[in-house]
Every structure is written in structure tokens, then in C-alpha cells.
Amino acid sequence: MESPFPKMRLRPEVEEYLRASFQNREIVTALGAQEAERKFETLLNYLSHPPAFTTVRVNTHLTSVKHVKGLLLEEINKQFKGLSVPVLQHPDVRDVLLIPVIGPRGIGIRMTEPVYLSPSFDNVLSNSLFLQNLPSTVVSHVLNPQPGEKILDMCAAPGGKTTHIAALMHDQGEVIALDKIPNKVEKIKQNAALLQLNCIKAFCYNGIKALGKVENGQGGPPFSPESFDRILVDAPCSGMGQRPNMACPWTLKEVTSYQPLQRKLFTVAVKLLKPGGTLVYSTCTITLAENEEQVAWALSTFPGLQLQPQEPHIGGEGMVGAGLSLDQLRKLQRFDPSILPLKDTDITSIRDTRREDMISLANKDCIGFFIAKFVKCESV
């Protein structure tokens, strides 16, 4: 297929840095140099294309997936008369609905903020839906929050995963959301209020400094060691898995600056986690340094941590090159959009495609993303 989008543009030194990672010794041994190069070039091509599906998460705290699905179908039929576009409930991520993109331009849904706001859906679904890419919705399910627990979202803005965690807990317990930028913290609070989730407490605070002597009785940071049942570190990252991404302006210095920051946040998270607690680490980038290398570092630095299998597991396994075993790689989720051939989708092809095949496509043709899950077996 002749692509309507160019390959994602990178600074030459950044492209060479990524190429070295995606053609590391382990990959070349497994695939051969030519195939490793082809896969890397394919990935850069895919990143400039939008995903095959628009993903919306239903706020199950306020409404049912069935009800929202019906409303979505009504609204789409009003906007696109005569165009029968399916709305699919994901079988493994049950609070997610998938709307296929039609053609290279697709069906556009205007978003002014992360909360799902469309001209036709305003005042109908504004507190019922959250526009969120599929891997991001998987993260909160992998964390598996339970009612009554105390949970920390260390890098929470704009609050998509925070509000998802609270909804999965049935708004019972405590979700602490941190971000160091004031207007982003206000956005978390606005989203929590819009979705009517009362268990969320958002604070303007640098997660790196979240461990310390408790200074007030308001339940805010800093926190004592081993204060949380579960912690999400959705870390600041180079963001090169986002789609569509026509160009990445980062310098090599900027791209490589995230690994030490992520390790500082992770170290604090391990100390704040209770023994027996769960820590989930995620990024929306494709680099080996920010993903599998971080897992290898964490396992060698904190012997009390154990890598855990994930549920649901709809992404691929981790990428070789960081010295992890095959068993460890299978416990990771790396969402790699380049594993499927690009093709235009029209309403006829969608009508003739089995539901199972559309779900399989949605699981693969999404943004580049990474998830690792750990359990803390002992104090550190």
C-alpha cells in the first residue's frame, strides 16, 4: 500500500541511537541483520500513521458499557447517515469500546481535553467516557486495584489512569495522584469531579521527593515507607510510541535523559510500597533503555522484587537486548504497531471482517507502549 503519511522524522543521531537498539546483537542473532533493519524501518513508518481504532473507556462508576455502547451507536448513525460503523466491546478489557477508523483519514472525534468531548456528545456522554488509547486502559487492569486499598499514581496527569483506577475500586479506598505541574494537578481534580470519583486526592508534588517524614494530617506527601498497597509509575518518557507522530524533535541528550529520572521515581516507589504490594511500571515509548533495560536494572537493584505475569496480556512479549530471560520477556507487554501490514479500511472491508479479527487488529495496531508488573516480596 502506498502510504499517505511519511516516515516519522528523527534527528540523525536519535535515529542511529534507536537503530542500534533495534539491531542489537540478540535481535540480529534471532532475525538476521536484514530483517532487523526492515522491522526498524517499518516501525518508524507505522508511528506516523494513526491507530486502526479509536478507543474509549466507559466510566463504569456511573453507567454501564451496554448503555454507552447504545448511545454511541445512535450518535454515530446520526452523524454518518447510511454508514454502519460497528462499536465493539473489548472481550478482555471489558470497560473499553472500540470504533474502527475508516480509510486513511478515518472518522474524526474532536477532543479538546483528555475527557471525551465531541460536539454531538456534549451533555450526553461527557462524564461517561474517557478517550484513552488501548494500552493505557490495560495498565490499570494490570495494576488490579481493589476496594479499600491505598494506591499511589506517582506521575498522574492528566488523570486518565488515576480515574480508571478509582473506577475499578468502585470509588472505595484512596487514590493519591501526584504531579509537579500545578495546572496539570487542577486537570486531575477536574476530571475526577466530572467523573464523580471522590476517592481521588491530587497533590502538586514531585514524586522523587514523595518519601519522607509525614508533615501534616491531610494525607498528602511526603509519605512514610511502605504506605501503599499498589503503586503505578507511568513514567515520564521520550514518548516515541505515540501515534500519529510525524516528527520527533528530541535531541539525543533529551531522549537519554529519561532513564535516570525513571530510576529515581522507581526507587522511591519501591520504598513506598508495602511488602506483598504490586508495582506497575509503564511508558508510551519504544526505546530499549526506558523499557526492558529498566526492568533488568530493577531486578538486579532490588532483590525483593519479583516480575509477575500480567492480566490481561494482549500485547507482545518484551524485546531482547537487555539480558532478560525468555521467561521474563514473556511476562512483559510491549505493544509494537509494526507487526501487522498497513492497509486502508473501508466500510465494506469492515462489514466483511469477523469480530474476532477486528479485536486482534485493535490489540496490535495501537500506540507503542510498554508495561511491567512487579510484586515486592520483602522490605528493602
CSV table of C-alpha atoms in Angstrom, one decimal:
chain,number,residue,atom,x,y,z
A,1,MET,CA,0.0,0.0,0.0
A,2,GLU,CA,1.3,3.5,-0.9
A,3,SER,CA,1.3,5.4,2.4
A,4,PRO,CA,-0.4,8.8,2.7
A,5,PHE,CA,1.9,9.5,5.6
A,6,PRO,CA,5.7,10.0,5.5
A,7,LYS,CA,8.1,8.0,7.8
A,8,MET,CA,8.4,9.6,11.2
A,9,ARG,CA,11.3,12.1,11.1
A,10,LEU,CA,14.0,11.9,13.7
A,11,ARG,CA,17.2,13.8,14.3
A,12,PRO,CA,20.0,11.7,12.7
A,13,GLU,CA,21.7,11.0,16.0
A,14,VAL,CA,18.5,9.9,17.5
A,15,GLU,CA,17.6,7.6,14.6
A,16,GLU,CA,21.1,6.0,14.8
A,17,TYR,CA,20.6,5.5,18.6
A,18,LEU,CA,17.3,3.8,18.1
A,19,ARG,CA,18.7,1.7,15.1
A,20,ALA,CA,21.5,0.4,17.4
A,21,SER,CA,18.9,-0.7,19.9
A,22,PHE,CA,16.6,-2.4,17.4
A,23,GLN,CA,19.5,-4.1,15.7
A,24,ASN,CA,21.3,-5.2,18.9
A,25,ARG,CA,23.3,-8.4,18.9
A,26,GLU,CA,20.4,-10.5,20.3
A,27,ILE,CA,17.9,-9.3,17.7
A,28,VAL,CA,20.3,-9.7,14.8
A,29,THR,CA,21.2,-13.2,16.0
A,30,ALA,CA,17.5,-14.1,16.2
A,31,LEU,CA,16.3,-12.4,13.0
A,32,GLY,CA,19.3,-11.6,10.8
A,33,ALA,CA,20.6,-8.1,10.1
A,34,GLN,CA,18.4,-7.5,7.0
A,35,GLU,CA,15.1,-8.5,8.8
A,36,ALA,CA,16.1,-6.4,11.9
A,37,GLU,CA,16.7,-3.4,9.7
A,38,ARG,CA,13.3,-3.9,7.9
A,39,LYS,CA,11.4,-4.2,11.2
A,40,PHE,CA,13.0,-0.9,12.4
A,41,GLU,CA,12.1,1.0,9.3
A,42,THR,CA,8.6,-0.5,9.4
A,43,LEU,CA,8.2,0.8,12.9
A,44,LEU,CA,9.2,4.3,12.0
A,45,ASN,CA,6.7,4.2,9.2
A,46,TYR,CA,3.9,3.0,11.4
A,47,LEU,CA,4.5,5.6,14.1
A,48,SER,CA,3.4,8.3,11.6
A,49,HIS,CA,0.1,6.5,11.0
A,50,PRO,CA,-3.0,6.7,13.3
A,51,PRO,CA,-4.0,3.5,15.1
A,52,ALA,CA,-6.7,1.4,13.4
A,53,PHE,CA,-9.3,2.0,16.2
A,54,THR,CA,-10.5,4.9,18.3
A,55,THR,CA,-10.6,3.6,21.9
A,56,VAL,CA,-13.0,4.9,24.5
A,57,ARG,CA,-13.1,3.8,28.2
A,58,VAL,CA,-16.5,3.8,29.8
A,59,ASN,CA,-16.8,5.3,33.3
A,60,THR,CA,-18.4,2.2,34.8
A,61,HIS,CA,-18.7,4.1,38.1
A,62,LEU,CA,-21.7,6.0,36.7
A,63,THR,CA,-23.0,3.9,33.8
A,64,SER,CA,-22.9,0.5,32.1
A,65,VAL,CA,-20.9,-0.4,29.0
A,66,LYS,CA,-24.1,-1.6,27.3
A,67,HIS,CA,-25.9,1.7,27.8
A,68,VAL,CA,-23.0,3.8,26.5
A,69,LYS,CA,-22.5,1.5,23.5
A,70,GLY,CA,-26.1,2.0,22.5
A,71,LEU,CA,-25.7,5.8,22.8
A,72,LEU,CA,-22.5,5.8,20.8
A,73,LEU,CA,-24.2,3.8,18.0
A,74,GLU,CA,-27.1,6.3,18.0
A,75,GLU,CA,-24.8,9.3,17.8
A,76,ILE,CA,-22.6,7.8,15.0
A,77,ASN,CA,-25.6,6.9,13.0
A,78,LYS,CA,-26.9,10.4,13.3
A,79,GLN,CA,-23.5,11.9,12.1
A,80,PHE,CA,-22.8,9.4,9.4
A,81,LYS,CA,-26.2,8.6,7.8
A,82,GLY,CA,-26.2,5.4,5.9
A,83,LEU,CA,-22.7,4.4,7.2
A,84,SER,CA,-23.0,1.4,9.5
A,85,VAL,CA,-19.9,1.7,11.8
A,86,PRO,CA,-19.6,-1.0,14.5
A,87,VAL,CA,-18.8,-0.3,18.1
A,88,LEU,CA,-17.1,-3.3,19.7
A,89,GLN,CA,-16.8,-4.1,23.4
A,90,HIS,CA,-13.3,-5.5,24.0
A,91,PRO,CA,-13.6,-9.1,25.3
A,92,ASP,CA,-10.6,-8.8,27.6
A,93,VAL,CA,-10.8,-5.2,28.7
A,94,ARG,CA,-14.5,-5.1,29.4
A,95,ASP,CA,-14.8,-1.3,30.0
A,96,VAL,CA,-13.4,-0.4,26.6
A,97,LEU,CA,-15.3,0.2,23.4
A,98,LEU,CA,-13.5,0.2,20.0
A,99,ILE,CA,-14.6,2.2,16.9
A,100,PRO,CA,-12.7,1.3,13.7
A,101,VAL,CA,-11.1,4.0,11.7
A,102,ILE,CA,-12.4,4.3,8.2
A,103,GLY,CA,-9.8,5.0,5.5
A,104,PRO,CA,-6.5,6.9,5.9
A,105,ARG,CA,-8.3,9.8,7.4
A,106,GLY,CA,-10.9,7.9,9.4
A,107,ILE,CA,-13.8,9.1,11.5
A,108,GLY,CA,-12.5,12.0,13.5
A,109,ILE,CA,-13.7,12.7,17.0
A,110,ARG,CA,-12.7,16.1,18.2
A,111,MET,CA,-11.1,16.2,21.6
A,112,THR,CA,-10.2,19.4,23.4
A,113,GLU,CA,-9.0,17.7,26.6
A,114,PRO,CA,-8.5,14.0,27.6
A,115,VAL,CA,-12.1,13.7,28.7
A,116,TYR,CA,-14.2,12.6,25.7
A,117,LEU,CA,-16.0,15.7,24.4
A,118,SER,CA,-17.5,15.8,20.9
A,119,PRO,CA,-19.9,18.4,19.5
A,120,SER,CA,-22.5,15.7,19.2
A,121,PHE,CA,-21.8,14.0,22.5
A,122,ASP,CA,-21.6,17.1,24.7
A,123,ASN,CA,-24.1,17.0,27.5
A,124,VAL,CA,-24.8,13.3,26.7
A,125,LEU,CA,-21.6,11.4,27.4
A,126,SER,CA,-19.2,14.0,28.9
A,127,ASN,CA,-19.0,12.1,32.3
A,128,SER,CA,-19.5,8.6,30.8
A,129,LEU,CA,-16.5,8.3,28.5
A,130,PHE,CA,-12.8,8.9,28.6
A,131,LEU,CA,-10.8,8.9,25.3
A,132,GLN,CA,-7.8,6.7,26.1
A,133,ASN,CA,-5.6,4.5,23.9
A,134,LEU,CA,-5.9,0.8,24.4
A,135,PRO,CA,-2.6,0.0,26.2
A,136,SER,CA,-3.3,2.8,28.7
A,137,THR,CA,-6.5,1.1,29.7
A,138,VAL,CA,-4.7,-2.2,30.1
A,139,VAL,CA,-2.3,-0.7,32.6
A,140,SER,CA,-5.0,-0.1,35.3
A,141,HIS,CA,-6.4,-3.6,34.9
A,142,VAL,CA,-2.8,-5.0,35.3
A,143,LEU,CA,-2.5,-3.0,38.5
A,144,ASN,CA,-5.7,-4.7,39.6
A,145,PRO,CA,-6.8,-2.2,42.3
A,146,GLN,CA,-9.2,-3.5,45.0
A,147,PRO,CA,-11.8,-1.6,47.0
A,148,GLY,CA,-10.5,-0.2,50.3
A,149,GLU,CA,-6.8,-0.1,49.2
A,150,LYS,CA,-4.5,2.9,49.3
A,151,ILE,CA,-2.9,3.4,45.9
A,152,LEU,CA,-0.4,5.9,44.5
A,153,ASP,CA,-0.2,7.2,41.0
A,154,MET,CA,3.2,8.9,41.0
A,155,CYS,CA,3.0,10.7,37.7
A,156,ALA,CA,-0.7,11.1,37.3
A,157,ALA,CA,-1.6,14.0,35.0
A,158,PRO,CA,-3.9,14.4,33.2
A,159,GLY,CA,-5.7,11.7,35.2
A,160,GLY,CA,-6.8,9.1,32.7
A,161,LYS,CA,-5.2,6.2,34.6
A,162,THR,CA,-6.0,7.8,38.0
A,163,THR,CA,-9.7,7.9,37.3
A,164,HIS,CA,-9.6,4.4,35.8
A,165,ILE,CA,-8.0,3.1,39.0
A,166,ALA,CA,-10.7,4.8,41.1
A,167,ALA,CA,-13.5,3.4,39.0
A,168,LEU,CA,-12.1,-0.1,39.2
A,169,MET,CA,-12.0,0.2,43.0
A,170,HIS,CA,-15.7,1.3,42.9
A,171,ASP,CA,-14.6,4.6,44.4
A,172,GLN,CA,-13.9,2.8,47.6
A,173,GLY,CA,-10.4,3.4,49.2
A,174,GLU,CA,-7.9,6.1,48.5
A,175,VAL,CA,-6.1,7.0,45.3
A,176,ILE,CA,-3.3,9.5,45.7
A,177,ALA,CA,-2.3,11.3,42.5
A,178,LEU,CA,0.9,13.3,42.2
A,179,ASP,CA,2.2,15.7,39.6
A,180,LYS,CA,4.7,18.5,39.9
A,181,ILE,CA,2.9,20.9,37.5
A,182,PRO,CA,0.1,22.9,39.1
A,183,ASN,CA,-2.2,23.3,36.1
A,184,LYS,CA,-2.0,19.6,35.4
A,185,VAL,CA,-2.9,18.8,39.0
A,186,GLU,CA,-6.0,21.0,38.5
A,187,LYS,CA,-6.9,19.0,35.5
A,188,ILE,CA,-6.7,15.8,37.5
A,189,LYS,CA,-9.1,17.3,40.0
A,190,GLN,CA,-11.5,18.5,37.3
A,191,ASN,CA,-11.5,15.0,35.6
A,192,ALA,CA,-12.2,13.4,39.0
A,193,ALA,CA,-15.1,15.8,39.7
A,194,LEU,CA,-16.5,15.3,36.2
A,195,LEU,CA,-16.5,11.6,36.5
A,196,GLN,CA,-17.8,11.8,40.1
A,197,LEU,CA,-14.9,9.9,41.7
A,198,ASN,CA,-14.5,11.0,45.3
A,199,CYS,CA,-11.7,8.7,46.4
A,200,ILE,CA,-9.0,10.6,44.4
A,201,LYS,CA,-6.7,13.1,46.2
A,202,ALA,CA,-4.5,15.1,43.9
A,203,PHE,CA,-1.4,16.9,45.1
A,204,CYS,CA,1.2,19.2,43.3
A,205,TYR,CA,4.3,17.3,44.3
A,206,ASN,CA,7.5,15.9,42.8
A,207,GLY,CA,7.2,12.1,43.0
A,208,ILE,CA,11.0,11.8,43.5
A,209,LYS,CA,10.5,13.6,46.9
A,210,ALA,CA,7.4,11.6,48.0
A,211,LEU,CA,9.3,9.6,50.6
A,212,GLY,CA,9.9,11.3,53.9
A,213,LYS,CA,8.6,12.2,57.3
A,214,VAL,CA,4.9,12.9,57.4
A,215,GLU,CA,4.4,16.6,57.8
A,216,ASN,CA,0.6,17.1,58.0
A,217,GLY,CA,-2.6,15.3,58.8
A,218,GLN,CA,-4.1,15.9,55.4
A,219,GLY,CA,-3.0,12.6,53.9
A,220,GLY,CA,-0.6,14.4,51.5
A,221,PRO,CA,3.0,13.9,50.6
A,222,PRO,CA,5.6,13.1,51.8
A,223,PHE,CA,4.7,9.6,52.8
A,224,SER,CA,6.2,7.1,55.3
A,225,PRO,CA,7.9,4.0,53.9
A,226,GLU,CA,5.6,1.1,53.0
A,227,SER,CA,2.4,3.2,52.9
A,228,PHE,CA,0.8,1.9,49.8
A,229,ASP,CA,-0.8,-1.3,48.7
A,230,ARG,CA,-0.2,-0.7,45.0
A,231,ILE,CA,1.8,1.9,43.0
A,232,LEU,CA,1.7,2.9,39.4
A,233,VAL,CA,4.8,4.5,37.9
A,234,ASP,CA,3.5,5.7,34.5
A,235,ALA,CA,6.9,7.3,34.0
A,236,PRO,CA,7.8,10.5,32.1
A,237,CYS,CA,9.4,9.2,28.9
A,238,SER,CA,10.5,10.2,25.4
A,239,GLY,CA,7.0,9.4,24.2
A,240,MET,CA,8.1,8.0,20.9
A,241,GLY,CA,5.3,5.4,20.8
A,242,GLN,CA,2.6,8.0,20.4
A,243,ARG,CA,0.6,7.9,17.1
A,244,PRO,CA,0.3,9.6,14.7
A,245,ASN,CA,3.7,11.1,15.2
A,246,MET,CA,5.1,12.7,12.1
A,247,ALA,CA,8.3,14.0,13.7
A,248,CYS,CA,10.2,13.7,17.0
A,249,PRO,CA,12.3,16.9,17.7
A,250,TRP,CA,14.1,15.5,20.7
A,251,THR,CA,17.9,15.7,20.8
A,252,LEU,CA,19.8,12.6,21.8
A,253,LYS,CA,20.6,14.2,25.1
A,254,GLU,CA,16.8,14.7,25.7
A,255,VAL,CA,16.0,11.1,24.7
A,256,THR,CA,18.6,9.6,27.0
A,257,SER,CA,17.8,11.9,29.9
A,258,TYR,CA,14.7,9.9,30.9
A,259,GLN,CA,16.3,6.7,32.1
A,260,PRO,CA,17.9,8.2,35.2
A,261,LEU,CA,14.7,10.1,36.1
A,262,GLN,CA,12.7,7.0,35.8
A,263,ARG,CA,15.1,5.1,38.1
A,264,LYS,CA,14.8,7.8,40.7
A,265,LEU,CA,11.0,7.6,40.6
A,266,PHE,CA,11.1,3.8,40.6
A,267,THR,CA,13.4,3.7,43.7
A,268,VAL,CA,11.1,5.9,45.7
A,269,ALA,CA,8.1,3.7,44.6
A,270,VAL,CA,9.8,0.5,45.8
A,271,LYS,CA,10.4,2.1,49.2
A,272,LEU,CA,6.8,3.4,49.5
A,273,LEU,CA,5.3,0.0,48.6
A,274,LYS,CA,4.1,-2.4,51.3
A,275,PRO,CA,5.6,-5.9,51.3
A,276,GLY,CA,3.3,-8.0,49.2
A,277,GLY,CA,2.3,-4.9,47.2
A,278,THR,CA,2.1,-4.5,43.5
A,279,LEU,CA,4.2,-2.0,41.4
A,280,VAL,CA,3.4,-1.4,37.8
A,281,TYR,CA,5.8,0.5,35.5
A,282,SER,CA,4.7,1.8,32.1
A,283,THR,CA,5.8,4.1,29.3
A,284,CYS,CA,4.5,5.2,26.0
A,285,THR,CA,7.8,4.9,24.2
A,286,ILE,CA,9.7,2.3,22.2
A,287,THR,CA,13.3,2.6,23.4
A,288,LEU,CA,15.0,-0.4,25.0
A,289,ALA,CA,16.7,1.9,27.6
A,290,GLU,CA,13.4,3.1,29.0
A,291,ASN,CA,11.7,-0.3,29.0
A,292,GLU,CA,13.4,-3.7,29.1
A,293,GLU,CA,16.7,-2.2,30.4
A,294,GLN,CA,14.8,-0.6,33.3
A,295,VAL,CA,13.3,-4.0,34.2
A,296,ALA,CA,16.7,-5.6,34.2
A,297,TRP,CA,18.1,-2.8,36.3
A,298,ALA,CA,15.1,-3.1,38.8
A,299,LEU,CA,15.5,-6.8,39.3
A,300,SER,CA,19.3,-6.5,39.9
A,301,THR,CA,18.9,-3.5,42.2
A,302,PHE,CA,16.0,-4.7,44.3
A,303,PRO,CA,16.3,-8.4,45.0
A,304,GLY,CA,13.0,-8.2,46.9
A,305,LEU,CA,11.1,-7.5,43.7
A,306,GLN,CA,9.7,-10.3,41.5
A,307,LEU,CA,8.5,-9.9,38.0
A,308,GLN,CA,4.9,-11.0,37.6
A,309,PRO,CA,2.7,-12.2,34.7
A,310,GLN,CA,0.0,-9.7,33.6
A,311,GLU,CA,-3.7,-10.0,33.1
A,312,PRO,CA,-5.0,-9.1,30.6
A,313,HIS,CA,-2.0,-9.8,28.4
A,314,ILE,CA,-2.9,-8.6,24.9
A,315,GLY,CA,0.4,-7.0,23.8
A,316,GLY,CA,3.6,-8.8,22.6
A,317,GLU,CA,6.4,-10.0,24.8
A,318,GLY,CA,9.4,-7.8,25.7
A,319,MET,CA,12.2,-7.1,23.2
A,320,VAL,CA,15.5,-8.9,23.5
A,321,GLY,CA,18.7,-7.0,24.1
A,322,ALA,CA,18.6,-6.2,27.8
A,323,GLY,CA,19.8,-9.6,29.1
A,324,LEU,CA,16.4,-10.7,30.3
A,325,SER,CA,15.5,-14.4,30.1
A,326,LEU,CA,12.8,-15.7,27.8
A,327,ASP,CA,10.5,-16.3,30.8
A,328,GLN,CA,11.0,-12.7,31.9
A,329,LEU,CA,10.3,-11.3,28.5
A,330,ARG,CA,7.1,-13.3,28.3
A,331,LYS,CA,5.9,-11.6,31.5
A,332,LEU,CA,6.3,-8.1,29.9
A,333,GLN,CA,3.9,-6.4,27.5
A,334,ARG,CA,5.4,-4.4,24.6
A,335,PHE,CA,2.9,-3.0,22.2
A,336,ASP,CA,4.6,-2.9,18.8
A,337,PRO,CA,2.3,-1.5,16.0
A,338,SER,CA,4.6,-2.6,13.2
A,339,ILE,CA,3.9,-6.3,13.5
A,340,LEU,CA,0.9,-6.1,11.1
A,341,PRO,CA,0.8,-4.9,7.5
A,342,LEU,CA,-0.6,-1.4,6.9
A,343,LYS,CA,-3.8,-1.3,5.0
A,344,ASP,CA,-6.7,1.1,4.3
A,345,THR,CA,-10.0,0.2,5.9
A,346,ASP,CA,-13.3,1.0,4.2
A,347,ILE,CA,-16.8,0.2,5.4
A,348,THR,CA,-17.1,-2.8,3.1
A,349,SER,CA,-14.0,-4.5,4.4
A,350,ILE,CA,-15.1,-3.8,8.0
A,351,ARG,CA,-18.5,-5.3,7.3
A,352,ASP,CA,-16.9,-8.4,5.9
A,353,THR,CA,-14.4,-8.8,8.8
A,354,ARG,CA,-15.1,-11.1,11.7
A,355,ARG,CA,-15.4,-9.5,15.1
A,356,GLU,CA,-12.5,-11.7,16.4
A,357,ASP,CA,-10.2,-10.4,13.6
A,358,MET,CA,-11.1,-6.8,14.4
A,359,ILE,CA,-10.3,-7.3,18.1
A,360,SER,CA,-7.0,-8.9,17.1
A,361,LEU,CA,-6.2,-5.9,14.9
A,362,ALA,CA,-7.1,-3.5,17.7
A,363,ASN,CA,-4.7,-5.3,20.1
A,364,LYS,CA,-1.8,-4.9,17.7
A,365,ASP,CA,-2.4,-1.7,15.7
A,366,CYS,CA,-2.3,0.7,18.6
A,367,ILE,CA,0.4,3.1,20.0
A,368,GLY,CA,3.8,1.9,21.0
A,369,PHE,CA,3.7,1.1,24.8
A,370,PHE,CA,5.3,-0.9,27.5
A,371,ILE,CA,4.1,-2.5,30.8
A,372,ALA,CA,6.0,-4.4,33.5
A,373,LYS,CA,4.4,-5.7,36.8
A,374,PHE,CA,6.3,-6.4,40.0
A,375,VAL,CA,5.4,-7.7,43.4
A,376,LYS,CA,7.5,-6.7,46.5
A,377,CYS,CA,8.2,-9.8,48.4
A,378,GLU,CA,10.2,-8.2,51.3
A,379,SER,CA,11.2,-4.9,52.8
A,380,VAL,CA,14.1,-3.1,51.2
